[in-house]
Coordinates of C-alpha atoms in Angstrom, one line a residue:
X1 CA -10.1 -2.4 29.8
X2 CA -13.1 -4.1 28.1
X3 CA -12.1 -7.3 26.4
X4 CA -14.0 -8.9 23.6
X5 CA -15.2 -12.3 24.8
X6 CA -16.0 -15.2 22.5
X7 CA -17.5 -18.4 23.8
X8 CA -16.8 -21.0 21.0
X9 CA -18.0 -24.5 20.3
X10 CA -21.6 -23.9 21.6
X11 CA -23.9 -26.7 20.5
X12 CA -27.4 -26.0 22.1
X13 CA -29.9 -23.2 22.4
X14 CA -29.4 -23.4 26.2
X15 CA -25.6 -22.8 25.7
X16 CA -26.3 -19.9 23.5
X17 CA -28.9 -18.3 25.8
X18 CA -26.6 -18.5 28.8
X19 CA -23.6 -17.1 26.8
X20 CA -25.8 -14.1 25.7
X21 CA -27.1 -13.6 29.2
X22 CA -23.5 -13.5 30.5
X23 CA -22.7 -10.7 28.1
X24 CA -20.4 -12.4 25.7
X25 CA -19.6 -10.4 22.5
X26 CA -19.3 -13.3 20.2
X27 CA -20.4 -16.9 20.0
X28 CA -18.8 -19.6 17.8
X29 CA -20.1 -22.7 16.1
X30 CA -17.9 -25.5 14.7
X31 CA -18.2 -26.8 11.2
X32 CA -15.4 -29.4 11.3
X33 CA -16.5 -33.0 11.4
X34 CA -13.5 -34.2 13.5
X35 CA -14.2 -31.8 16.3
X36 CA -16.3 -33.1 19.2
X37 CA -18.0 -29.7 19.0
X38 CA -19.0 -30.0 15.4
X39 CA -22.6 -29.4 14.3
X40 CA -24.5 -30.0 11.0
X41 CA -25.0 -26.9 8.9
X42 CA -28.7 -27.0 9.6
X43 CA -28.1 -26.8 13.3
X44 CA -25.5 -24.0 12.8
X45 CA -28.0 -22.1 10.7
X46 CA -30.6 -22.3 13.5
X47 CA -28.2 -21.1 16.1
X48 CA -26.9 -18.3 13.9
X49 CA -30.5 -17.1 13.4
X50 CA -31.1 -17.3 17.2
X51 CA -28.0 -15.2 17.8
X52 CA -29.0 -12.4 15.5
X53 CA -29.3 -9.0 17.3
X54 CA -28.1 -10.5 20.5
X55 CA -24.3 -11.1 19.9
X56 CA -22.0 -11.6 16.9
X57 CA -22.0 -15.1 15.5
X58 CA -19.0 -16.9 14.1
X59 CA -18.7 -20.2 12.2
X60 CA -15.3 -22.0 12.4
X61 CA -14.0 -23.6 9.3
X62 CA -10.8 -25.6 8.5
X63 CA -9.4 -25.3 5.0
X64 CA -12.8 -24.9 3.5
X65 CA -13.4 -25.3 -0.2
X66 CA -15.4 -22.7 -2.2
X67 CA -18.6 -24.8 -2.0
X68 CA -18.5 -25.0 1.8
X69 CA -17.7 -21.3 2.1
X70 CA -20.8 -20.5 0.0
X71 CA -23.0 -22.8 2.1
X72 CA -21.9 -21.2 5.3
X73 CA -22.1 -17.7 3.9
X74 CA -25.7 -18.3 3.0
X75 CA -26.5 -18.8 6.7
X76 CA -25.4 -15.1 7.2
X77 CA -23.2 -15.3 10.3
X78 CA -21.3 -12.2 11.2
X79 CA -17.9 -13.9 11.0
X80 CA -16.0 -16.8 9.5
X81 CA -13.1 -18.1 11.6
X82 CA -10.4 -19.9 9.5
X83 CA -8.5 -22.4 11.7
X84 CA -6.6 -24.3 9.1
X85 CA -3.6 -23.7 6.9
X86 CA -5.1 -21.0 4.8
X87 CA -2.6 -18.7 3.2
X88 CA -3.1 -14.9 3.2
X89 CA -4.1 -15.3 -0.5
X90 CA -6.7 -17.9 0.4
X91 CA -8.0 -15.7 3.3
X92 CA -8.5 -12.9 0.8
X93 CA -10.4 -15.2 -1.6
X94 CA -12.7 -16.5 1.2
X95 CA -13.3 -13.0 2.5
X96 CA -14.2 -11.7 -1.0
X97 CA -16.3 -14.7 -1.8
X98 CA -18.3 -14.8 1.4
X99 CA -18.7 -11.0 1.9
X100 CA -18.2 -11.7 5.6
X101 CA -15.7 -10.6 8.2
X102 CA -12.9 -13.1 8.6
X103 CA -10.9 -14.0 11.7
X104 CA -7.7 -16.0 11.0
X105 CA -6.2 -18.3 13.6
X106 CA -2.4 -18.5 13.9
X107 CA -1.0 -21.5 15.6
X108 CA 1.9 -20.6 17.9
X109 CA 4.6 -22.8 19.3
X110 CA 7.7 -20.7 18.7
X111 CA 8.7 -17.2 17.7
X112 CA 8.8 -18.0 14.0
X113 CA 5.1 -18.9 14.0
X114 CA 4.4 -15.2 14.7
X115 CA 6.2 -13.9 11.7
X116 CA 3.2 -14.2 9.3
X117 CA 1.1 -12.0 11.6
X118 CA 1.5 -8.7 9.7
X119 CA 0.7 -10.5 6.4
X120 CA -2.5 -12.0 7.8
X121 CA -3.4 -8.7 9.5
X122 CA -3.6 -7.0 6.1
X123 CA -6.2 -9.5 4.7
X124 CA -8.2 -10.6 7.8
X125 CA -10.5 -8.5 9.9
X126 CA -9.1 -10.0 13.2
X127 CA -6.4 -12.4 14.3
X128 CA -6.6 -15.2 16.9
X129 CA -3.5 -16.6 18.5
X130 CA -3.9 -20.2 19.6
X131 CA -1.5 -22.9 20.7
X132 CA 0.0 -25.1 18.0
X133 CA -1.7 -28.6 18.1
X134 CA 0.4 -31.5 19.4
X135 CA 2.4 -33.4 16.9
X136 CA 0.2 -36.0 15.1
X137 CA -3.1 -34.3 16.1
X138 CA -5.9 -34.8 13.6
X139 CA -7.6 -31.5 14.3
X140 CA -6.4 -27.9 14.8
X141 CA -6.8 -25.8 17.9
X142 CA -4.8 -25.7 21.1
X143 CA -6.1 -28.9 22.6
X144 CA -6.2 -27.2 26.0
X145 CA -2.5 -26.3 25.9
X146 CA -1.0 -23.0 26.7
X147 CA 1.8 -21.6 24.5
X148 CA 4.5 -19.4 25.8
X149 CA 2.9 -15.9 26.2
X150 CA 6.4 -14.4 26.5
X151 CA 6.7 -14.9 22.7
X152 CA 4.3 -12.0 22.3
X153 CA 6.5 -9.4 23.9
X154 CA 7.8 -8.2 20.5
X155 CA 4.5 -8.3 18.7
X156 CA 3.4 -5.0 17.1
X157 CA 1.1 -3.4 19.7
X158 CA -1.1 -2.1 16.9
X159 CA -1.9 -5.7 15.9
X160 CA -5.1 -6.5 17.8
X161 CA -5.6 -10.2 18.4
X162 CA -7.7 -12.6 20.5
X163 CA -6.0 -15.1 22.7
X164 CA -6.9 -18.8 22.9
X165 CA -5.3 -22.0 24.0
X166 CA -5.2 -23.5 27.5
X167 CA -6.9 -20.7 29.3
X168 CA -8.3 -21.7 32.7
X169 CA -9.8 -20.2 35.7
X170 CA -6.4 -20.3 37.4
X171 CA -4.5 -18.5 34.6
X172 CA -7.0 -16.3 32.8
X173 CA -6.2 -13.3 35.1
X174 CA -2.5 -13.7 34.4
X175 CA -3.2 -13.9 30.7
X176 CA -5.1 -10.7 30.7
X177 CA -2.5 -8.9 32.8
X178 CA 0.5 -10.2 30.9
X179 CA -0.7 -10.3 27.3
X180 CA -3.3 -7.5 27.3
X181 CA -5.1 -9.1 24.3
X182 CA -7.9 -7.5 22.4
X183 CA -10.1 -10.4 23.5
X184 CA -10.3 -14.0 24.7
X185 CA -11.6 -17.0 22.8
X186 CA -12.8 -19.8 25.1
X187 CA -14.0 -23.3 24.2
X188 CA -12.6 -26.4 25.9
X189 CA -12.0 -24.3 29.1
X190 CA -15.8 -24.2 29.4
X191 CA -16.3 -27.9 29.4
X192 CA -16.2 -30.7 32.0
X193 CA -16.7 -33.3 29.3
X194 CA -15.3 -33.0 25.8
X195 CA -17.7 -31.2 23.5
X196 CA -20.3 -30.5 26.3
X197 CA -20.4 -27.1 27.8
X198 CA -20.7 -26.8 31.6
X199 CA -22.9 -23.9 32.5
X200 CA -21.3 -23.3 35.9
X201 CA -17.9 -23.0 34.2
X202 CA -19.4 -20.6 31.7
X203 CA -20.6 -18.4 34.6
X204 CA -17.3 -18.7 36.5
X205 CA -15.2 -17.8 33.5
X206 CA -17.1 -14.6 32.9
X207 CA -16.8 -13.6 36.5
X208 CA -13.1 -14.3 36.5
X209 CA -12.7 -12.2 33.3
X210 CA -14.6 -9.3 34.7
X211 CA -12.7 -9.4 37.9
X212 CA -9.4 -9.3 36.0
X213 CA -10.5 -6.4 33.9
X214 CA -11.5 -4.5 37.0
X215 CA -8.1 -5.1 38.6
X216 CA -6.4 -3.5 35.6
X217 CA -8.5 -0.4 35.5
X218 CA -6.9 1.6 38.3
X219 CA -3.4 1.0 36.8
X220 CA -4.6 2.0 33.4
X221 CA -6.2 5.1 34.9
X222 CA -3.0 6.1 36.6
X223 CA -1.1 5.7 33.4
X224 CA -3.5 8.0 31.6
X225 CA -3.2 10.6 34.3
X226 CA 0.6 10.5 33.9
X227 CA 0.5 11.3 30.2

């Protein structure tokens, strides 16, 4: 079971170089001023260019207008990640305008929050399930919280998604075993100080993910032999 791993909220060339060396599939850069991980567009452009041919790059936007979409698209990242309240129609507009692949984040707090998944799946290239922000929060994202993974039991197994929100070294193995996501999106879990990546945590998380993947392989192999 090979998960797609995204390290998000990277801010420096050193963060990027380590993520690539660890074998991540995607790296994410924040373009949202209220985030402690936010970067100016010029810095994002430099990191996107430094990522090219090494991993897939993704720029996170929150309810962007057409002008910002155009500015970010001009940097030529591989992906746009929409983490606001964008409707399926707006996701379609942004995807068409930018010409880029789009990942849409869905904020989960209860079963009803998952109902739009099929609608978004028809217009986005990938879905990301994150914890719903705390009431009164001034920025999106899981804020380091875990949502109830049991809510995903009835999700269409053909709907691939990445999992985010409150993942830690102590629960990432359980998340992989219980949820079986397409991939993991990690950001605050890689920090000891808000907005600043900890390189030892970056290494430890990749080791934990690979260990959990390896633990699942014998079971998956037995299932395949039984078919």
